[in-house]
Structure formats: C-alpha cells, structure tokens
Amino acid sequence: MILNNYTNHQGLPFEQEVKEYFTNELQWHSDFIISFILKGTVNIHTKNRGHLLKENDIFFLEPFNSYSILATSDQVRVLTFSVDYEFLNHLSPDIETIILSTNYLRADYASDIHQLLSKNIAQIVLHTLKNGACQRLKCLSAISNILTTIIESFGSKQNEATTPPSYVQLRVKEITQYINDNYSEKITLDDISEQLGIHPQYFSSFFKKNFNKNFVEYLTDFRVSRSLPKLLNSNESILDIAISCGFSNHKTYSAAFKKLYGSSPNQYKKEHQPEALLPVVLQKDSQDGYFYYFQKFWNEETWAQTKSAMQTHMSIQLDLLSTNPESFKNKQPILIDAGRAASCLRNEIQDQIKSAKKDFDFNYLRLRDIFSDDLFVYYEEADKVPVFNWQYIDIIFDFLLSIHVRPFIELGFMPRHLASKKQFAGWHFHPNVSYPKSEEKWSMLVAGFMKHCIERYSLTEVQTWYFDFWACPDLQLKDGYWNETRDKFFEFYYLTYRAIKGVNHELRIGSPNFSTPTGYDWYDAFFQYCNTNQIEPAFVSVHLYGCDTSIGDRNFISYADEFLKPPTLPDKSQITQGINGLQDIMNQNGFGHYKIIVSNWNITFYPGDLTRDTSFMGPYIAYVYASTLKLVYGLCYRSLSDINEDFFPNSTLFHGGPGLMDFYGLKKASYNTFYLLCKLGKTIIERNDNYIVAQSDRGYQILVFNLSFYDTLYRLSDRSALSYTQRYNVYEVTEELVTHIILTVDPGIYSVKRSVVNRNAGSAYDLSNLVIEETLPPHGVVLFEIEKNIQ
C-alpha cells in the first residue's frame, strides 16, 4: 500500500513515495528504481538473486527489470524514487545498454558512495517538504547526482562478452517498452502480439504468467498510474487527462482509478495536496521521524540553501476621500489572559501587567481559578458552616481597577472543603475539578462572590465585567478538567447560572469553555440544553489554538514536559476554521446572533514551544487578528507572561512559554505586534491576509505583515530542525514582500511614522543584547570580559 502522507508528483521526472506494505508479487518497471530502507528489513529479489536489506541500506535497479519485495519485519518503511525512463533516455540515450554490477549498497557510514547518495536523498526530502520557489530544481539536481553516482560507480555498457539476457527477459523488456511508448494510444492484445511477432493466444498466456495479471488489467493500471502527474500538477479536466492517457472517456478512467486507488480522481487530488498531509510517516518512537537518519545532512549550509532571495510585490491603492463600502467599525475590546488569579498577587506579575497596560491600554485581564485554595476563598468550620474570605481577591481586583483594567473571570475550580471527590487536574498546583459535595453551598459561594463584588465595586461596574465557566471539560484527558458525564456538567453550569442571575439578571455570565474541534458535540448539546431550560448565556466562550487539540487518552503531564515538541498539524487558518465551525453549530441551534469571545488562544497549548519566542509570532498574531475581526467579539491571548504556575516554573531565558513577555519581562515579537495592533483606529477600511488599513481621529494606519508559516516537515511533527539556539529552520520558504502604497488623500503635509517588528527590531529573542547566564558553585569566582571585535 502507498502511504498518502509522503508522495510527490510535482511535475518532476520522478515520483517518490513511502511504502509500508509489501507482497512478494513480481513487479515490472520501465523506470529506474532507487529505494532507501527507512525502517525494518526487507527481502528484495531481482535478477535471480535475493538480498536481505536493513535500515539505511539502498537498493537500485535499471529500467525494464523485474523485482519483488517482501517485508521481513514489523513496521517497514521504504522510500522509493521511480525515475521516468523517457527522461533518462533523453539525457542518456545509451541507458538501455547500462547494466549494474550490484543492485544494493549496505549502510556503511565510512563509504563515500553511501554518504553521497544519502546526502542527495536527504536533499530531495528536505526540498520536497520545504516546497519553495526553486525547490523542484534542487530536487532535480539531487536526483541527477544520485543517478550519476550509481551509474558511474556500478554501471558498465553491455558488450558481446556479457552474458546474454534470457528469452523471458527480452520479451518482458520488449513488452514493457512498447506499453511505455504507446500507452496513450489505442492498444489491443492483437496489436502488441503482431508487433512482437507472436500469436495472441501465446502472448496472453506469457503475459499472465510473467506479469501476474492479464494484459488489459496491466495496461489499465499502467495508464492510471501515468495519469497521476497531470492529475496532481495541472488544471486539466478529468476528461482531458483520461483521453491523454489512453482512456476512451472519463467514466472508464474514473472507474479504473477508483479500483486501483480506492477513491475518485477528484477526491485523490484533494487528499494529496500539501495541506492534506497527516503526521504518520514522520513519527518514530514519538521522538524522531522516519527521516531521522537524514538529519545529519541537514546542516546550517543546507538550511541556508532553502531560503528564498526572491521578492513578491504587493500594491495597496486606496482612495481615502471616498467611502469604502467594505469598511466597518471594530468593536472588539482588547483582552489578555493572566492565567491563575493568585499569580496577580506577585509583584513581578503586577509590574508586567502595568507595563502592558501602558503600552497597549488593554481593557480586560482574564483570570482563571478564582476560587483557588491559594486565595483562601472558602472554608468550613467544625459545624460545617461555610466561611467566605474575599481579602485576596479584593487585592487583585483593587489593583486592576486602579490601572483601569477590568476583570474577565473564569468561575472555578472547586475549593477542597467543598469538593465531593479527590479529583485533580494535572496542573502543577493540582486544582480540584470535582462536582460540589453540596449544590446549596456552591450556590452560596457563587452568589456570595457576586454580591461582594457589587457591594465593593458597585452594580454598574460589575455589570461591565465578563464571567464564564470552567475550562474544557470536553477534553478526553487523564487528570483533565472534568470526570463526570456531560449531562452532569450541564447541570453544574445551570446551578451556577441560576446563582448568578439570582443576584442580578444583568450580570454577564457566558457559556462554559469548550475546545474545538473536540468540543463541537458539547456545544451542540449545550445549546440544546439551553433551549430546553431557557438559559440565555451573555456570550459564547471558546478555547482555540492553531493546532489540533485532540489529545486522546494521554496523561495530562505527558505532554507538559515535552518542551521541544512541535504542535500537531498546525494550520495558519485553524483559528478561523474553529470559529466558523462553532458559528455553524450556533446557527443550527438558534444562537447565531450571540457574540463569540475566544477566551484563550495561541498557536499551541504546549507549555514550551520554542517558536513562540521568535519573530514568527508577530505576523501570525496579525494574520489571526485580521482574519477574525468580523467573526468574533473578542480574542483573549494566552498569555501575558511566561511566569505561570501551571507547571513547574522554568526560568530559562526564552524557554518557549506562551507569554507576550518572558520570565524576566523581556518583550517578545508577539508583545510588540500587539502594541502595533492597538495603534490601529476603530474604523477598518480594508484588510486581507497581508495588511490592515484603519482610520482613527489621528489619521490612517496601515499594518503590513508577511507570515512565513511552519514548513511541512515541522507540521508533520518532525522536530529535527529545531533547537534552543536554532529556531528559524522550521518555516516554509517565503519571499520578501515589497509593498507599494498609493493613497488618495486631501492636499496637505503629512508625516509618516514607521514602526517595525522583525528579526532585527522588536524581538527580544533576536536582538543583539548580550544575554549571559552562569551558574556558580559554592566558592566559585567568574569574570566576564566583553570586548567588541574590530572589523
């Protein structure tokens, strides 16, 4: 079986694929075959000899030869290149006369030939996955080097002294060559029999015996396989492709295609586009990909060769004197997440909050775990009478309101004195996530909290706050956020909702937070529950990330310590897709007019993602912001700071935390991009995937961004190109964006201010600051002498 995950027909004169299943069926090819054993062992039989090949061995075979492969171990993976005979014959007309003295090469790391072949195979893999402007030319160069090396090292021309081929070999070569040359024309069994000068009945018997299928079946399969390059790399119609490959009509072609590949041509084309790749091939022992061996050939010089020196030109031409019918008012508040409420008692967190407030004047700070035992909110005396303490919450809220920031509060988790069970989430601080032991006392706690806030800060003020409930009970995660049934959770929400509305009906309590796409079923059931019980949440709250949030039955902590683990199938449009999917469910249940607030979002949910410290996050944040302006009421970025207590603290500089600022308050590219976004006026004149044009009382603002997203290798969960010191090798090849801006404005004198965030400015990780860390043992002395080199 051919894996869908790693195939290539990119208009090149060779095809490449990773195969995992093999039978002992004899195969005939007009192509030049090169196979690299990625994993396992196989027995390859050709030219009356069998060869047991192991991991990293290389097998190669001249055109018009037969071979069979049988897997002799579990989990076999073989990377195979099939080089087109016509391409070879055009460049090397005597290719038919070349015979190889050997057809395999053992994995000898001291062998110059093996290393040279491996290096060029590694180049093809890398450039295929990078898929940049000149990557096909680089693949073509590499395959040429491979062929040249094999032929010059092991090839020789046939001469009279050479053992003549057998009758069967000659006949098979004549047949395969005739089919290869004429498959696009009408060929019948009588035609080819006449061409070869043998009786049709004998030909039919000979063909079935040596090809293991009849002539019509073989010819049909051959034509289908030859149609793949056109199908995947052109815009030709199915009918045109069918006719060009020898089929009489598109119906016959489609039926033959589905029989061979299990899907229609259109579906196959859709599934084999780069965005349809799945992370199967590159997973190996959950650490490295099946291409792990090639990593040593992907050095800095190789990565540098994948960069593009080309440029793309973009024009922004606007008449600002006339009204743009596409313009609209941006009513989104600016929302930032701080993580646990208790962390806001720390001086360094408060300093970072004040810095962010000064720089981009955000409106709301989201706080989780408001009923934490660290805040000593709930206690029961010996007689089981509940005691409420709001002292520490008051300190937090007083601080926020003193700098004109309002709280956005996630209600939860369960105080231990109110918990019914010892059920804890896997965070480092182990919050209890069980159902309350007393529904009455939980209602008293929630209502008491609301009443206290109103008494201290006024009803008018608290009515401007946002409240939502719990975190992602939908995630099927050991030590996750919820251990009861979905229906039980909805009852829990309804209990909380009634307690809040019992204090004041105008208080804004939103929906629970579910994730997407795992929580779509929960949202659907929740909206139905609301309709049945006449529940009207003030807004719909959701957690969204730019990667797949499906975790399965993994332990909560199992992913927490994988600080270098790349996200699973990240997609730059994942946030938008998640919002659209949620909106569809809302529309179906009569909630289409409700506001959506994305209460947590980021590129990934991992506690340590090294790419989040890089300049990549700047254009990514701008891209998400531009694409969601009209889709949601608010986006709450997680989080403001890398200082958090979700997992064991990591004080390493730029350890890949989720924050806009690192542990020491250094401002990342993401922080400074937020600063620029907040300078945009509230009137959005025009936007697309590369810019936002806005207007304010001060004038006009144009934010331009050039997003270079993760390359295919990294998207397929291969981390080989990423390290603590090297973080820019995991992005796709992207051209520089040259922007031409032409604006029609009122006559006058204008000033233009340019603010930049890139690797040279606005990114603490990339700046030329000298950052030095040193651990001194007891009785240690260290001297740092820093001198600038003289050019």
mmCIF file of N, CA and C in Angstrom, residues 161-250:
data_model
loop_
_atom_site.group_PDB
_atom_site.id
_atom_site.type_symbol
_atom_site.label_atom_id
_atom_site.label_comp_id
_atom_site.label_asym_id
_atom_site.label_seq_id
_atom_site.Cartn_x
_atom_site.Cartn_y
_atom_site.Cartn_z
ATOM 1 N N ALA A 161 30.729 -9.856 -24.742
ATOM 2 C CA ALA A 161 31.176 -10.814 -23.732
ATOM 3 C C ALA A 161 30.190 -10.941 -22.586
ATOM 4 N N THR A 162 29.268 -10.017 -22.545
ATOM 5 C CA THR A 162 28.306 -10.039 -21.453
ATOM 6 C C THR A 162 27.343 -11.197 -21.638
ATOM 7 N N THR A 163 26.986 -11.837 -20.551
ATOM 8 C CA THR A 163 26.026 -12.939 -20.620
ATOM 9 C C THR A 163 24.718 -12.429 -21.217
ATOM 10 N N PRO A 164 24.254 -13.047 -22.301
ATOM 11 C CA PRO A 164 23.056 -12.546 -22.963
ATOM 12 C C PRO A 164 21.826 -12.731 -22.074
ATOM 13 N N PRO A 165 20.870 -11.827 -22.189
ATOM 14 C CA PRO A 165 19.655 -11.968 -21.394
ATOM 15 C C PRO A 165 18.849 -13.154 -21.880
ATOM 16 N N SER A 166 18.016 -13.706 -21.003
ATOM 17 C CA SER A 166 17.183 -14.852 -21.347
ATOM 18 C C SER A 166 16.042 -14.420 -22.257
ATOM 19 N N TYR A 167 15.375 -15.432 -22.831
ATOM 20 C CA TYR A 167 14.232 -15.161 -23.716
ATOM 21 C C TYR A 167 13.150 -14.396 -22.954
ATOM 22 N N VAL A 168 12.876 -14.818 -21.715
ATOM 23 C CA VAL A 168 11.831 -14.154 -20.922
ATOM 24 C C VAL A 168 12.199 -12.698 -20.679
ATOM 25 N N GLN A 169 13.467 -12.433 -20.296
ATOM 26 C CA GLN A 169 13.892 -11.060 -20.042
ATOM 27 C C GLN A 169 13.740 -10.187 -21.279
ATOM 28 N N LEU A 170 14.111 -10.743 -22.434
ATOM 29 C CA LEU A 170 13.991 -9.984 -23.679
ATOM 30 C C LEU A 170 12.536 -9.663 -23.994
ATOM 31 N N ARG A 171 11.677 -10.663 -23.858
ATOM 32 C CA ARG A 171 10.264 -10.469 -24.167
ATOM 33 C C ARG A 171 9.627 -9.455 -23.201
ATOM 34 N N VAL A 172 9.944 -9.577 -21.926
ATOM 35 C CA VAL A 172 9.377 -8.647 -20.930
ATOM 36 C C VAL A 172 9.832 -7.226 -21.216
ATOM 37 N N LYS A 173 11.098 -7.081 -21.577
ATOM 38 C CA LYS A 173 11.595 -5.744 -21.895
ATOM 39 C C LYS A 173 10.893 -5.175 -23.116
ATOM 40 N N GLU A 174 10.694 -6.007 -24.141
ATOM 41 C CA GLU A 174 10.009 -5.545 -25.352
ATOM 42 C C GLU A 174 8.568 -5.132 -25.044
ATOM 43 N N ILE A 175 7.908 -5.933 -24.216
ATOM 44 C CA ILE A 175 6.510 -5.637 -23.875
ATOM 45 C C ILE A 175 6.402 -4.335 -23.084
ATOM 46 N N THR A 176 7.204 -4.218 -22.018
ATOM 47 C CA THR A 176 7.115 -3.024 -21.164
ATOM 48 C C THR A 176 7.521 -1.770 -21.933
ATOM 49 N N GLN A 177 8.503 -1.900 -22.810
ATOM 50 C CA GLN A 177 8.923 -0.728 -23.573
ATOM 51 C C GLN A 177 7.842 -0.315 -24.577
ATOM 52 N N TYR A 178 7.180 -1.311 -25.178
ATOM 53 C CA TYR A 178 6.116 -0.993 -26.132
ATOM 54 C C TYR A 178 4.947 -0.302 -25.413
ATOM 55 N N ILE A 179 4.584 -0.813 -24.248
ATOM 56 C CA ILE A 179 3.491 -0.200 -23.479
ATOM 57 C C ILE A 179 3.883 1.202 -23.034
ATOM 58 N N ASN A 180 5.115 1.371 -22.582
ATOM 59 C CA ASN A 180 5.592 2.678 -22.126
ATOM 60 C C ASN A 180 5.553 3.711 -23.257
ATOM 61 N N ASP A 181 5.840 3.270 -24.484
ATOM 62 C CA ASP A 181 5.888 4.186 -25.635
ATOM 63 C C ASP A 181 4.503 4.471 -26.222
ATOM 64 N N ASN A 182 3.541 3.583 -26.007
ATOM 65 C CA ASN A 182 2.267 3.683 -26.739
ATOM 66 C C ASN A 182 1.023 3.677 -25.861
ATOM 67 N N TYR A 183 1.185 3.778 -24.530
ATOM 68 C CA TYR A 183 0.025 3.651 -23.656
ATOM 69 C C TYR A 183 -1.038 4.727 -23.893
ATOM 70 N N SER A 184 -0.627 5.876 -24.419
ATOM 71 C CA SER A 184 -1.592 6.959 -24.653
ATOM 72 C C SER A 184 -2.439 6.712 -25.906
ATOM 73 N N GLU A 185 -2.042 5.733 -26.726
ATOM 74 C CA GLU A 185 -2.796 5.397 -27.938
ATOM 75 C C GLU A 185 -3.675 4.169 -27.681
ATOM 76 N N LYS A 186 -4.499 3.851 -28.639
ATOM 77 C CA LYS A 186 -5.316 2.658 -28.527
ATOM 78 C C LYS A 186 -4.454 1.430 -28.770
ATOM 79 N N ILE A 187 -4.370 0.532 -27.796
ATOM 80 C CA ILE A 187 -3.569 -0.684 -27.907
ATOM 81 C C ILE A 187 -4.471 -1.880 -27.628
ATOM 82 N N THR A 188 -4.436 -2.851 -28.505
ATOM 83 C CA THR A 188 -5.167 -4.099 -28.274
ATOM 84 C C THR A 188 -4.174 -5.239 -28.139
ATOM 85 N N LEU A 189 -4.652 -6.343 -27.625
ATOM 86 C CA LEU A 189 -3.796 -7.525 -27.491
ATOM 87 C C LEU A 189 -3.293 -7.975 -28.863
ATOM 88 N N ASP A 190 -4.158 -7.858 -29.863
ATOM 89 C CA ASP A 190 -3.731 -8.243 -31.217
ATOM 90 C C ASP A 190 -2.636 -7.317 -31.734
ATOM 91 N N ASP A 191 -2.754 -6.000 -31.423
ATOM 92 C CA ASP A 191 -1.751 -5.040 -31.887
ATOM 93 C C ASP A 191 -0.371 -5.378 -31.350
ATOM 94 N N ILE A 192 -0.277 -5.586 -30.049
ATOM 95 C CA ILE A 192 1.035 -5.834 -29.453
ATOM 96 C C ILE A 192 1.566 -7.213 -29.837
ATOM 97 N N SER A 193 0.681 -8.179 -30.013
ATOM 98 C CA SER A 193 1.122 -9.512 -30.456
ATOM 99 C C SER A 193 1.727 -9.428 -31.845
ATOM 100 N N GLU A 194 1.050 -8.678 -32.724
ATOM 101 C CA GLU A 194 1.563 -8.508 -34.086
ATOM 102 C C GLU A 194 2.896 -7.780 -34.069
ATOM 103 N N GLN A 195 3.014 -6.778 -33.217
ATOM 104 C CA GLN A 195 4.256 -6.009 -33.137
ATOM 105 C C GLN A 195 5.419 -6.901 -32.702
ATOM 106 N N LEU A 196 5.138 -7.840 -31.798
ATOM 107 C CA LEU A 196 6.191 -8.717 -31.278
ATOM 108 C C LEU A 196 6.371 -9.971 -32.122
ATOM 109 N N GLY A 197 5.443 -10.190 -33.063
ATOM 110 C CA GLY A 197 5.572 -11.341 -33.942
ATOM 111 C C GLY A 197 5.237 -12.658 -33.295
ATOM 112 N N ILE A 198 4.295 -12.666 -32.344
ATOM 113 C CA ILE A 198 3.898 -13.907 -31.681
ATOM 114 C C ILE A 198 2.372 -14.018 -31.703
ATOM 115 N N HIS A 199 1.881 -15.236 -31.531
ATOM 116 C CA HIS A 199 0.440 -15.492 -31.599
ATOM 117 C C HIS A 199 -0.266 -14.845 -30.398
ATOM 118 N N PRO A 200 -1.431 -14.219 -30.593
ATOM 119 C CA PRO A 200 -2.153 -13.566 -29.494
ATOM 120 C C PRO A 200 -2.430 -14.497 -28.314
ATOM 121 N N GLN A 201 -2.768 -15.764 -28.606
ATOM 122 C CA GLN A 201 -3.068 -16.689 -27.514
ATOM 123 C C GLN A 201 -1.817 -16.979 -26.688
ATOM 124 N N TYR A 202 -0.683 -17.152 -27.386
ATOM 125 C CA TYR A 202 0.578 -17.375 -26.661
ATOM 126 C C TYR A 202 0.974 -16.130 -25.862
ATOM 127 N N PHE A 203 0.793 -14.963 -26.490
ATOM 128 C CA PHE A 203 1.120 -13.711 -25.809
ATOM 129 C C PHE A 203 0.307 -13.555 -24.522
ATOM 130 N N SER A 204 -0.981 -13.875 -24.624
ATOM 131 C CA SER A 204 -1.845 -13.731 -23.454
ATOM 132 C C SER A 204 -1.383 -14.635 -22.316
ATOM 133 N N SER A 205 -1.040 -15.871 -22.653
ATOM 134 C CA SER A 205 -0.570 -16.821 -21.642
ATOM 135 C C SER A 205 0.772 -16.374 -21.054
ATOM 136 N N PHE A 206 1.697 -15.937 -21.935
ATOM 137 C CA PHE A 206 3.011 -15.473 -21.480
ATOM 138 C C PHE A 206 2.865 -14.266 -20.550
ATOM 139 N N PHE A 207 1.997 -13.354 -20.926
ATOM 140 C CA PHE A 207 1.828 -12.118 -20.142
ATOM 141 C C PHE A 207 1.276 -12.439 -18.750
ATOM 142 N N LYS A 208 0.256 -13.286 -18.683
ATOM 143 C CA LYS A 208 -0.360 -13.613 -17.398
ATOM 144 C C LYS A 208 0.642 -14.308 -16.480
ATOM 145 N N LYS A 209 1.473 -15.171 -17.063
ATOM 146 C CA LYS A 209 2.444 -15.921 -16.271
ATOM 147 C C LYS A 209 3.518 -15.012 -15.697
ATOM 148 N N ASN A 210 3.959 -14.019 -16.451
ATOM 149 C CA ASN A 210 5.099 -13.201 -16.032
ATOM 150 C C ASN A 210 4.723 -11.872 -15.383
ATOM 151 N N PHE A 211 3.500 -11.438 -15.604
ATOM 152 C CA PHE A 211 3.076 -10.167 -15.014
ATOM 153 C C PHE A 211 2.028 -10.340 -13.908
ATOM 154 N N ASN A 212 1.578 -11.571 -13.679
ATOM 155 C CA ASN A 212 0.622 -11.893 -12.624
ATOM 156 C C ASN A 212 -0.726 -11.201 -12.789
ATOM 157 N N LYS A 213 -1.033 -10.718 -13.948
ATOM 158 C CA LYS A 213 -2.351 -10.176 -14.272
ATOM 159 C C LYS A 213 -2.473 -10.174 -15.785
ATOM 160 N N ASN A 214 -3.708 -10.112 -16.293
ATOM 161 C CA ASN A 214 -3.844 -10.149 -17.744
ATOM 162 C C ASN A 214 -3.458 -8.818 -18.370
ATOM 163 N N PHE A 215 -3.331 -8.829 -19.684
ATOM 164 C CA PHE A 215 -2.817 -7.674 -20.401
ATOM 165 C C PHE A 215 -3.697 -6.440 -20.211
ATOM 166 N N VAL A 216 -5.008 -6.598 -20.288
ATOM 167 C CA VAL A 216 -5.921 -5.455 -20.166
ATOM 168 C C VAL A 216 -5.823 -4.834 -18.772
ATOM 169 N N GLU A 217 -5.771 -5.676 -17.747
ATOM 170 C CA GLU A 217 -5.660 -5.170 -16.369
ATOM 171 C C GLU A 217 -4.361 -4.390 -16.182
ATOM 172 N N TYR A 218 -3.259 -4.960 -16.676
ATOM 173 C CA TYR A 218 -1.959 -4.290 -16.538
ATOM 174 C C TYR A 218 -1.959 -2.954 -17.270
ATOM 175 N N LEU A 219 -2.450 -2.943 -18.507
ATOM 176 C CA LEU A 219 -2.461 -1.717 -19.297
ATOM 177 C C LEU A 219 -3.329 -0.650 -18.637
ATOM 178 N N THR A 220 -4.474 -1.050 -18.106
ATOM 179 C CA THR A 220 -5.368 -0.102 -17.440
ATOM 180 C C THR A 220 -4.690 0.502 -16.208
ATOM 181 N N ASP A 221 -4.073 -0.346 -15.372
ATOM 182 C CA ASP A 221 -3.380 0.151 -14.175
ATOM 183 C C ASP A 221 -2.206 1.050 -14.549
ATOM 184 N N PHE A 222 -1.500 0.685 -15.602
ATOM 185 C CA PHE A 222 -0.357 1.487 -16.061
ATOM 186 C C PHE A 222 -0.827 2.874 -16.483
ATOM 187 N N ARG A 223 -1.903 2.930 -17.251
ATOM 188 C CA ARG A 223 -2.431 4.216 -17.703
ATOM 189 C C ARG A 223 -2.876 5.074 -16.519
ATOM 190 N N VAL A 224 -3.523 4.458 -15.540
ATOM 191 C CA VAL A 224 -3.960 5.208 -14.353
ATOM 192 C C VAL A 224 -2.762 5.792 -13.613
ATOM 193 N N SER A 225 -1.732 4.971 -13.407
ATOM 194 C CA SER A 225 -0.546 5.451 -12.691
ATOM 195 C C SER A 225 0.150 6.578 -13.449
ATOM 196 N N ARG A 226 0.137 6.490 -14.782
ATOM 197 C CA ARG A 226 0.761 7.536 -15.588
ATOM 198 C C ARG A 226 -0.069 8.828 -15.592
ATOM 199 N N SER A 227 -1.305 8.770 -15.157
ATOM 200 C CA SER A 227 -2.147 9.968 -15.127
ATOM 201 C C SER A 227 -1.897 10.823 -13.892
ATOM 202 N N LEU A 228 -1.232 10.275 -12.877
ATOM 203 C CA LEU A 228 -1.089 10.980 -11.601
ATOM 204 C C LEU A 228 -0.380 12.333 -11.714
ATOM 205 N N PRO A 229 0.739 12.432 -12.440
ATOM 206 C CA PRO A 229 1.382 13.756 -12.523
ATOM 207 C C PRO A 229 0.455 14.835 -13.077
ATOM 208 N N LYS A 230 -0.300 14.515 -14.111
ATOM 209 C CA LYS A 230 -1.226 15.508 -14.663
ATOM 210 C C LYS A 230 -2.356 15.808 -13.689
ATOM 211 N N LEU A 231 -2.848 14.790 -13.022
ATOM 212 C CA LEU A 231 -3.944 14.977 -12.082
ATOM 213 C C LEU A 231 -3.544 15.905 -10.938
ATOM 214 N N LEU A 232 -2.335 15.712 -10.418
ATOM 215 C CA LEU A 232 -1.917 16.453 -9.231
ATOM 216 C C LEU A 232 -1.251 17.787 -9.539
ATOM 217 N N ASN A 233 -0.762 17.967 -10.759
ATOM 218 C CA ASN A 233 0.045 19.151 -11.034
ATOM 219 C C ASN A 233 -0.459 19.996 -12.195
ATOM 220 N N SER A 234 -1.689 19.769 -12.605
ATOM 221 C CA SER A 234 -2.239 20.595 -13.675
ATOM 222 C C SER A 234 -3.702 20.877 -13.383
ATOM 223 N N ASN A 235 -4.266 21.788 -14.169
ATOM 224 C CA ASN A 235 -5.681 22.120 -14.042
ATOM 225 C C ASN A 235 -6.505 21.492 -15.168
ATOM 226 N N GLU A 236 -5.931 20.501 -15.830
ATOM 227 C CA GLU A 236 -6.651 19.828 -16.896
ATOM 228 C C GLU A 236 -7.898 19.124 -16.343
ATOM 229 N N SER A 237 -8.931 19.039 -17.162
ATOM 230 C CA SER A 237 -10.148 18.356 -16.751
ATOM 231 C C SER A 237 -9.902 16.854 -16.672
ATOM 232 N N ILE A 238 -10.772 16.170 -15.956
ATOM 233 C CA ILE A 238 -10.671 14.714 -15.847
ATOM 234 C C ILE A 238 -10.795 14.072 -17.220
ATOM 235 N N LEU A 239 -11.649 14.630 -18.060
ATOM 236 C CA LEU A 239 -11.810 14.089 -19.410
ATOM 237 C C LEU A 239 -10.525 14.216 -20.220
ATOM 238 N N ASP A 240 -9.889 15.391 -20.177
ATOM 239 C CA ASP A 240 -8.655 15.605 -20.933
ATOM 240 C C ASP A 240 -7.548 14.669 -20.449
ATOM 241 N N ILE A 241 -7.461 14.493 -19.136
ATOM 242 C CA ILE A 241 -6.445 13.596 -18.575
ATOM 243 C C ILE A 241 -6.710 12.166 -19.023
ATOM 244 N N ALA A 242 -7.980 11.773 -18.997
ATOM 245 C CA ALA A 242 -8.344 10.411 -19.396
ATOM 246 C C ALA A 242 -7.966 10.149 -20.853
ATOM 247 N N ILE A 243 -8.326 11.070 -21.729
ATOM 248 C CA ILE A 243 -8.041 10.902 -23.151
ATOM 249 C C ILE A 243 -6.539 10.850 -23.403
ATOM 250 N N SER A 244 -5.771 11.728 -22.727
ATOM 251 C CA SER A 244 -4.321 11.793 -22.947
ATOM 252 C C SER A 244 -3.599 10.546 -22.461
ATOM 253 N N CYS A 245 -4.254 9.780 -21.592
ATOM 254 C CA CYS A 245 -3.618 8.568 -21.063
ATOM 255 C C CYS A 245 -4.203 7.289 -21.666
ATOM 256 N N GLY A 246 -4.956 7.441 -22.749
ATOM 257 C CA GLY A 246 -5.385 6.266 -23.489
ATOM 258 C C GLY A 246 -6.770 5.767 -23.164
ATOM 259 N N PHE A 247 -7.531 6.443 -22.280
ATOM 260 C CA PHE A 247 -8.897 6.015 -21.986
ATOM 261 C C PHE A 247 -9.850 6.655 -22.997
ATOM 262 N N SER A 248 -10.947 5.983 -23.247
ATOM 263 C CA SER A 248 -11.888 6.477 -24.252
ATOM 264 C C SER A 248 -12.812 7.553 -23.707
ATOM 265 N N ASN A 249 -13.041 7.541 -22.384
ATOM 266 C CA ASN A 249 -13.902 8.553 -21.766
ATOM 267 C C ASN A 249 -13.580 8.668 -20.284
ATOM 268 N N HIS A 250 -14.149 9.690 -19.647
ATOM 269 C CA HIS A 250 -13.814 9.948 -18.252
ATOM 270 C C HIS A 250 -14.447 8.928 -17.302
#
